[in-house]
Coordinates of C-alpha atoms in Angstrom, one line a residue:
X1 CA 0.0 0.0 0.0
X2 CA 2.8 2.4 0.8
X3 CA 4.5 1.5 -2.5
X4 CA 1.2 2.3 -4.3
X5 CA 0.9 5.7 -2.5
X6 CA 4.5 6.5 -3.2
X7 CA 4.0 5.7 -6.9
X8 CA 1.1 8.2 -7.0
X9 CA 2.9 10.9 -5.0
X10 CA 6.6 10.7 -5.8
X11 CA 8.9 12.1 -3.1
X12 CA 11.7 14.5 -3.8
X13 CA 15.0 14.4 -2.0
X14 CA 13.9 17.1 0.4
X15 CA 11.0 14.9 1.6
X16 CA 8.3 16.9 -0.1
X17 CA 6.0 15.3 -2.6
X18 CA 6.3 16.5 -6.1
X19 CA 2.7 17.6 -6.2
X20 CA 3.1 19.7 -3.0
X21 CA 6.3 21.2 -4.3
X22 CA 4.6 22.3 -7.6
X23 CA 1.7 24.0 -5.9
X24 CA 3.5 27.1 -4.9
X25 CA 4.9 27.3 -8.5
X26 CA 1.4 27.2 -9.9
X27 CA 0.3 29.9 -7.4
X28 CA 3.3 32.1 -8.4
X29 CA 2.5 31.7 -12.1
X30 CA -1.1 32.7 -11.3
X31 CA 0.0 35.7 -9.3
X32 CA 2.3 36.8 -12.1
X33 CA -0.6 37.1 -14.6
X34 CA -1.6 40.7 -15.2
X35 CA -4.9 41.8 -13.7
X36 CA -7.7 42.5 -16.2
X37 CA -7.9 46.2 -17.2
X38 CA -10.8 48.2 -15.9
X39 CA -13.3 49.1 -18.6
X40 CA -12.7 52.5 -20.2
X41 CA -15.3 55.3 -19.6
X42 CA -17.9 55.3 -22.4
X43 CA -17.4 58.0 -25.1
X44 CA -19.7 61.0 -24.6
X45 CA -22.9 60.5 -26.6
X46 CA -22.9 62.2 -30.0
X47 CA -26.1 64.1 -29.2
X48 CA -24.6 65.7 -26.1
X49 CA -21.5 66.8 -28.1
X50 CA -23.7 68.3 -30.8
X51 CA -25.7 70.2 -28.2
X52 CA -22.5 71.6 -26.6
X53 CA -21.3 72.7 -30.1
X54 CA -24.7 74.4 -30.6
X55 CA -24.3 76.2 -27.3
X56 CA -20.9 77.6 -28.4
X57 CA -22.3 78.8 -31.7
X58 CA -25.3 80.4 -30.0
X59 CA -22.9 82.3 -27.7
X60 CA -21.0 83.5 -30.8
X61 CA -24.2 84.5 -32.5
X62 CA -25.4 86.4 -29.5
X63 CA -22.1 88.3 -29.3
X64 CA -22.2 89.2 -33.0
X65 CA -25.8 90.4 -32.7
X66 CA -24.9 92.6 -29.8
X67 CA -22.0 94.0 -31.8
X68 CA -24.3 94.6 -34.8
X69 CA -26.8 96.4 -32.5
X70 CA -24.0 98.7 -31.1
X71 CA -22.9 99.5 -34.7
X72 CA -26.4 100.3 -35.6
X73 CA -26.5 102.7 -32.7
X74 CA -23.4 104.4 -34.0
X75 CA -24.9 104.7 -37.5
X76 CA -27.9 106.4 -36.0
X77 CA -25.9 108.8 -33.9
X78 CA -23.7 109.7 -36.9
X79 CA -26.8 110.5 -39.0
X80 CA -28.6 112.8 -36.5
X81 CA -28.1 112.9 -32.8
X82 CA -31.6 114.2 -32.2
X83 CA -33.4 112.2 -35.0
X84 CA -36.3 109.9 -34.7
X85 CA -36.3 106.2 -35.8
X86 CA -38.0 107.1 -39.0
X87 CA -35.0 109.3 -39.9
X88 CA -32.7 106.2 -39.7
X89 CA -34.9 103.8 -41.6
X90 CA -33.3 103.2 -45.0
X91 CA -35.3 100.7 -47.1
X92 CA -32.8 100.8 -49.9
X93 CA -30.0 99.7 -47.5
X94 CA -32.2 96.9 -46.0
X95 CA -32.9 95.7 -49.5
X96 CA -29.2 95.5 -50.2
X97 CA -28.5 93.6 -47.0
X98 CA -31.3 91.1 -47.7
X99 CA -30.1 90.5 -51.3
X100 CA -26.6 89.8 -50.0
X101 CA -28.0 87.3 -47.4
X102 CA -30.0 85.6 -50.2
X103 CA -26.9 85.3 -52.4
X104 CA -24.8 83.8 -49.6
X105 CA -27.5 81.3 -48.8
X106 CA -27.8 80.2 -52.4
X107 CA -24.0 80.1 -52.9
X108 CA -23.5 78.0 -49.8
X109 CA -26.6 75.8 -50.5
X110 CA -27.6 76.3 -46.9
X111 CA -30.1 73.9 -45.3
X112 CA -32.5 76.8 -44.4
X113 CA -35.0 78.0 -47.1
X114 CA -34.4 81.5 -48.6
X115 CA -37.6 82.7 -46.9
X116 CA -36.3 81.7 -43.5
X117 CA -33.0 83.4 -44.0
X118 CA -34.7 86.6 -45.1
X119 CA -37.0 86.5 -42.1
X120 CA -34.2 86.1 -39.7
X121 CA -32.2 89.0 -41.1
X122 CA -35.3 91.1 -41.3
X123 CA -36.0 90.5 -37.6
X124 CA -32.4 91.4 -36.6
X125 CA -32.6 94.7 -38.5
X126 CA -36.0 95.4 -37.0
X127 CA -34.7 94.9 -33.5
X128 CA -31.6 97.0 -34.1
X129 CA -33.6 99.8 -35.5
X130 CA -36.1 99.8 -32.6
X131 CA -33.5 100.3 -29.9
X132 CA -34.5 103.8 -29.2
X133 CA -38.2 103.7 -30.2
X134 CA -40.1 101.4 -32.6
X135 CA -41.4 102.5 -36.0
X136 CA -45.1 103.3 -36.1
X137 CA -46.7 101.6 -39.1
X138 CA -50.4 102.0 -39.9
X139 CA -52.3 99.3 -41.7
X140 CA -55.8 98.4 -42.8
X141 CA -57.0 96.5 -39.7
X142 CA -58.2 95.1 -37.5
X143 CA -55.6 92.7 -36.1
X144 CA -55.3 89.3 -37.9
X145 CA -55.6 90.6 -41.4
X146 CA -53.3 89.9 -44.3
X147 CA -52.2 93.5 -44.3
X148 CA -50.9 93.0 -40.8
X149 CA -48.9 90.0 -42.0
X150 CA -47.5 92.3 -44.8
X151 CA -46.4 94.8 -42.1
X152 CA -44.4 92.2 -40.2
X153 CA -42.9 90.8 -43.4
X154 CA -41.6 94.2 -44.5
X155 CA -40.7 95.7 -41.1
X156 CA -40.2 92.8 -38.7
X157 CA -42.0 92.4 -35.4
X158 CA -40.1 95.1 -33.5
X159 CA -42.5 97.8 -34.8
X160 CA -45.7 99.3 -33.4
X161 CA -48.4 98.2 -35.8
X162 CA -51.4 100.5 -35.8
X163 CA -54.7 98.9 -37.1
X164 CA -57.1 101.4 -38.8
X165 CA -60.5 101.0 -40.2
X166 CA -60.0 102.2 -43.8
X167 CA -57.4 102.9 -46.5
X168 CA -58.2 106.6 -46.3
X169 CA -57.4 106.6 -42.6
X170 CA -54.1 104.9 -43.2
X171 CA -53.1 107.7 -45.7
X172 CA -54.3 110.4 -43.3
X173 CA -52.4 109.0 -40.3
X174 CA -49.1 109.0 -42.3
X175 CA -49.7 112.4 -43.7
X176 CA -50.3 113.9 -40.3
X177 CA -47.1 112.2 -38.8
X178 CA -49.0 110.1 -36.4
X179 CA -47.6 107.0 -38.2
X180 CA -44.2 106.8 -39.8
X181 CA -45.3 104.6 -42.6
X182 CA -48.4 102.9 -43.9
X183 CA -49.1 99.6 -45.6
X184 CA -52.1 99.3 -48.0
X185 CA -53.1 96.6 -50.5
X186 CA -52.8 97.5 -54.2
X187 CA -53.6 94.4 -56.3
X188 CA -54.3 90.7 -56.2
X189 CA -53.0 88.2 -58.7
X190 CA -56.5 86.8 -59.1
X191 CA -58.9 89.7 -58.6
X192 CA -56.9 92.7 -59.8
X193 CA -56.5 96.2 -58.5
X194 CA -57.7 97.7 -55.3
X195 CA -59.1 100.9 -56.8
X196 CA -59.5 102.7 -53.5
X197 CA -55.8 102.7 -53.0
X198 CA -55.1 104.0 -56.5
X199 CA -57.6 106.8 -56.1
X200 CA -55.9 108.1 -52.9
X201 CA -52.8 108.9 -54.8
X202 CA -54.7 111.4 -57.0
X203 CA -54.7 113.9 -54.1
X204 CA -52.3 112.6 -51.5
X205 CA -48.7 114.0 -51.2
X206 CA -47.3 110.7 -49.9
X207 CA -44.7 108.7 -51.7
X208 CA -44.4 104.9 -52.3
X209 CA -41.4 103.7 -50.3
X210 CA -41.6 99.9 -50.9
X211 CA -43.7 96.9 -51.9
X212 CA -44.5 93.6 -50.3
X213 CA -45.7 90.5 -52.0
X214 CA -47.6 88.1 -49.8
X215 CA -48.8 84.6 -50.6
X216 CA -52.4 84.4 -49.6
X217 CA -53.9 81.3 -48.0
X218 CA -57.6 81.5 -47.2
X219 CA -58.9 79.2 -44.4
X220 CA -62.5 78.5 -43.5
X221 CA -62.9 78.8 -39.8
X222 CA -65.6 79.0 -37.2
X223 CA -66.7 78.2 -33.6
X224 CA -68.4 75.0 -34.9
X225 CA -66.7 71.6 -35.4
X226 CA -68.3 70.5 -38.7
X227 CA -69.1 72.0 -42.1
X228 CA -72.7 70.9 -41.9
X229 CA -73.2 73.4 -39.1
X230 CA -72.3 76.4 -41.3
X231 CA -75.2 78.6 -42.3
X232 CA -73.3 81.6 -43.7
X233 CA -69.8 82.6 -44.6
X234 CA -68.5 86.2 -43.8
X235 CA -65.4 87.6 -45.5
X236 CA -64.1 90.6 -47.4
X237 CA -65.4 90.6 -50.9
X238 CA -61.9 90.0 -52.3
X239 CA -61.6 86.8 -50.2
X240 CA -65.1 85.6 -51.3
X241 CA -64.1 86.2 -54.9
X242 CA -60.8 84.3 -54.5
X243 CA -62.6 81.3 -53.1
X244 CA -65.8 81.4 -55.2
X245 CA -65.0 78.1 -57.0
X246 CA -64.4 76.2 -53.8
X247 CA -67.5 77.7 -52.1
X248 CA -69.7 76.8 -55.1
X249 CA -68.5 73.2 -55.2
X250 CA -68.4 72.5 -51.5
X251 CA -71.0 74.8 -49.9
X252 CA -73.5 75.6 -52.7
X253 CA -76.4 76.4 -50.4
X254 CA -74.5 78.6 -47.8
X255 CA -75.1 82.3 -47.7
X256 CA -72.0 84.5 -48.5
X257 CA -71.9 87.8 -46.6
X258 CA -69.3 90.5 -47.6
X259 CA -67.9 92.4 -44.7
X260 CA -65.3 95.2 -44.3
X261 CA -62.4 92.9 -43.6
X262 CA -61.6 89.2 -43.1
X263 CA -60.9 89.9 -39.4
X264 CA -64.4 91.4 -39.1
X265 CA -65.7 88.1 -40.5
X266 CA -63.7 86.2 -37.9
X267 CA -65.1 88.3 -35.1
X268 CA -68.6 87.6 -36.3
X269 CA -67.8 83.9 -36.6
X270 CA -66.8 84.0 -32.9
X271 CA -69.9 85.8 -31.8
X272 CA -72.7 84.4 -34.0
X273 CA -74.1 80.9 -34.2
X274 CA -73.9 79.3 -37.6
X275 CA -71.4 81.9 -39.0
X276 CA -68.0 80.9 -40.4
X277 CA -65.3 83.1 -41.8
X278 CA -62.6 83.1 -44.5
X279 CA -59.4 84.5 -42.9
X280 CA -55.7 83.9 -42.3
X281 CA -54.5 81.5 -39.7
X282 CA -53.6 84.4 -37.4
X283 CA -57.3 85.2 -37.2
X284 CA -58.1 81.8 -35.8
X285 CA -55.5 82.3 -33.0
X286 CA -56.7 85.9 -32.3
X287 CA -60.4 85.0 -32.2
X288 CA -60.2 81.4 -30.9
X289 CA -61.8 79.7 -33.9
X290 CA -61.5 76.2 -35.3
X291 CA -60.0 75.8 -38.8
X292 CA -62.6 73.8 -40.6
X293 CA -60.8 73.6 -44.0
X294 CA -57.4 75.1 -44.7
X295 CA -56.3 76.8 -47.9
X296 CA -59.5 77.0 -49.9
X297 CA -58.3 79.6 -52.4
X298 CA -59.0 78.7 -56.0
X299 CA -55.5 79.4 -57.3
X300 CA -52.4 77.9 -55.7
X301 CA -50.3 81.0 -56.6
X302 CA -52.8 83.5 -55.1
X303 CA -50.7 86.5 -54.1
X304 CA -51.5 90.1 -52.9
X305 CA -49.2 93.0 -53.5
X306 CA -49.0 95.8 -50.9
X307 CA -47.5 99.2 -51.0
X308 CA -45.5 100.9 -48.3
X309 CA -46.3 104.7 -48.1
X310 CA -44.3 107.4 -46.4
X311 CA -43.5 111.1 -46.4
X312 CA -40.3 111.0 -48.4
X313 CA -38.5 109.2 -51.2
X314 CA -35.3 107.2 -50.9
X315 CA -32.1 106.7 -53.0
X316 CA -31.6 103.7 -55.4
X317 CA -31.0 100.3 -54.0
X318 CA -29.8 98.8 -57.4
X319 CA -33.0 96.7 -57.8
X320 CA -35.8 99.1 -58.0
X321 CA -39.2 99.9 -59.5
X322 CA -40.9 103.3 -60.1
X323 CA -44.6 104.1 -60.2
X324 CA -45.8 107.0 -62.3
X325 CA -49.1 108.9 -62.5
X326 CA -49.4 110.3 -66.0
X327 CA -52.0 111.7 -68.3
X328 CA -52.4 113.5 -71.6
X329 CA -54.4 116.7 -72.3
X330 CA -56.9 114.7 -74.3
X331 CA -56.9 111.1 -73.4
X332 CA -59.6 110.4 -76.0
X333 CA -57.4 111.6 -78.9
X334 CA -55.9 109.0 -81.3
X335 CA -52.5 107.7 -80.1
X336 CA -52.6 109.6 -76.7
X337 CA -51.5 106.6 -74.7
X338 CA -49.0 105.5 -77.3
X339 CA -47.3 108.8 -77.2
X340 CA -47.0 108.5 -73.4
X341 CA -45.5 105.0 -73.5
X342 CA -43.4 105.1 -76.7
X343 CA -40.3 106.8 -75.0
X344 CA -40.0 104.0 -72.5
X345 CA -40.0 101.3 -75.2
X346 CA -37.5 103.3 -77.2
X347 CA -35.0 103.3 -74.3
X348 CA -35.6 99.6 -73.4
X349 CA -37.4 100.3 -70.1
X350 CA -39.8 97.5 -69.1
X351 CA -43.3 98.4 -68.0
X352 CA -44.6 95.9 -65.5
X353 CA -48.1 97.2 -64.9
X354 CA -50.6 99.9 -66.2
X355 CA -54.0 100.9 -64.8
X356 CA -56.4 103.6 -65.8
X357 CA -58.7 105.6 -63.4
X358 CA -61.1 108.5 -63.9
X359 CA -59.1 111.7 -63.7
X360 CA -62.0 113.6 -61.9
X361 CA -61.2 116.6 -64.1
X362 CA -64.1 115.9 -66.5
X363 CA -66.1 112.9 -67.5
X364 CA -64.5 110.2 -69.7
X365 CA -61.0 111.6 -69.0
X366 CA -58.5 109.3 -67.5
X367 CA -55.1 109.1 -65.7
X368 CA -52.7 106.2 -65.9
X369 CA -50.8 104.5 -63.2
X370 CA -47.6 102.9 -64.6
X371 CA -45.1 100.6 -62.9
X372 CA -41.6 100.6 -64.5
X373 CA -38.3 98.9 -63.9
X374 CA -35.6 101.2 -62.6
X375 CA -35.2 104.2 -60.3
X376 CA -36.3 107.7 -61.2
X377 CA -32.8 109.1 -60.3
X378 CA -30.8 106.7 -62.5
X379 CA -30.5 106.4 -66.3
X380 CA -32.1 105.7 -68.6
X381 CA -35.3 106.3 -66.7
X382 CA -34.3 109.7 -65.4
X383 CA -33.7 110.9 -69.0
X384 CA -37.1 109.6 -70.3
X385 CA -39.0 111.2 -67.4
X386 CA -37.4 114.6 -68.1
X387 CA -38.7 114.4 -71.7
X388 CA -42.1 113.1 -70.7
X389 CA -42.8 116.0 -68.4
X390 CA -42.5 118.3 -71.3
X391 CA -45.2 116.5 -73.4
X392 CA -47.7 115.1 -70.8
X393 CA -50.3 117.1 -69.1
X394 CA -49.6 115.2 -65.9
X395 CA -46.4 113.4 -65.0
X396 CA -45.8 112.7 -61.3
X397 CA -43.4 110.2 -59.8
X398 CA -45.4 108.5 -57.0
X399 CA -42.2 106.8 -55.8
X400 CA -39.1 104.8 -56.6
X401 CA -38.6 101.9 -54.3
X402 CA -36.8 98.5 -53.8
X403 CA -38.5 95.6 -55.6
X404 CA -40.2 93.0 -53.4
X405 CA -37.9 90.2 -52.4
X406 CA -39.6 86.8 -52.6

């Protein structure tokens, strides 16, 4: 038995079994093995890194906006230390800034739409201009109208918008100095000219300082929740006309009621059972209405053009239009209109619009409102106007102003 045990556990010369002698060796080899490394900290999530980068960019933007605002203050002081905000407003300069922003965005193929870039720059300029006091801009109200949207598109939201009840009142408030500028509708791409605005220029001394083009989306709204509850639709006659096809197809038996403004229609929709309105989205928010059907205008490109009116003219921006009021001694004479227009064609000046209105001098006598490309102070238009004043019975420049941007 001992021999069997010895054969299983051989003994070394020092009296230790071979197995026991090897045990410490195994333990030392085990102890010599390197310890496993601790797991590395996880890499910072990508989203958190992006947000930190955005924070840095926001801080840079904020610093640059503050610097721009301080430079705008210096420009105002250099112009006139005791001037009002209206004295510092330069539509031709703003037009140049916006065109540059548009060119940069297109060259860089930026991710933001051109409209958003223009809106951002417009709001920055609006805030910088309003540091001392905001511009006062009169418009055909009440609040929630498309004309109010045109005010904010042209001047930004850092202005004091003054809603008035009529186009005549807008002209009068600007003439008296109560408002710095006014915004009035002049034409719609579907329904044509707003004659009331044209007629005001026959006697008003005001000048056209700018134009605004606004895409018009008409929305059916009311306090009810279903079309079947609508008994009548209230809206401005222009809105009713621009939606007549949709109304005839979808609401043939519903009464159509023309009112002074779309906002007035929205007010009635809020207060009267069974009344719906056609108005912009802003009116639904102002008057707490449900949008029953969005964008019911008959034409997808439905656009209204507005004019900015003020008490003085401005220098060229480089991309301008000019509006004239002209007439001949006898507008019923053969070739009377041709003789008024021929000088522009000869000099290659493009006419973009012409309208006739009664002159109020005698019956069947007319004046012509003409829109032309170019500025009245630059050639070749300046030379043609000098010649035209010598042959026309009436030739008045209503204004030269930057063309609408988008």
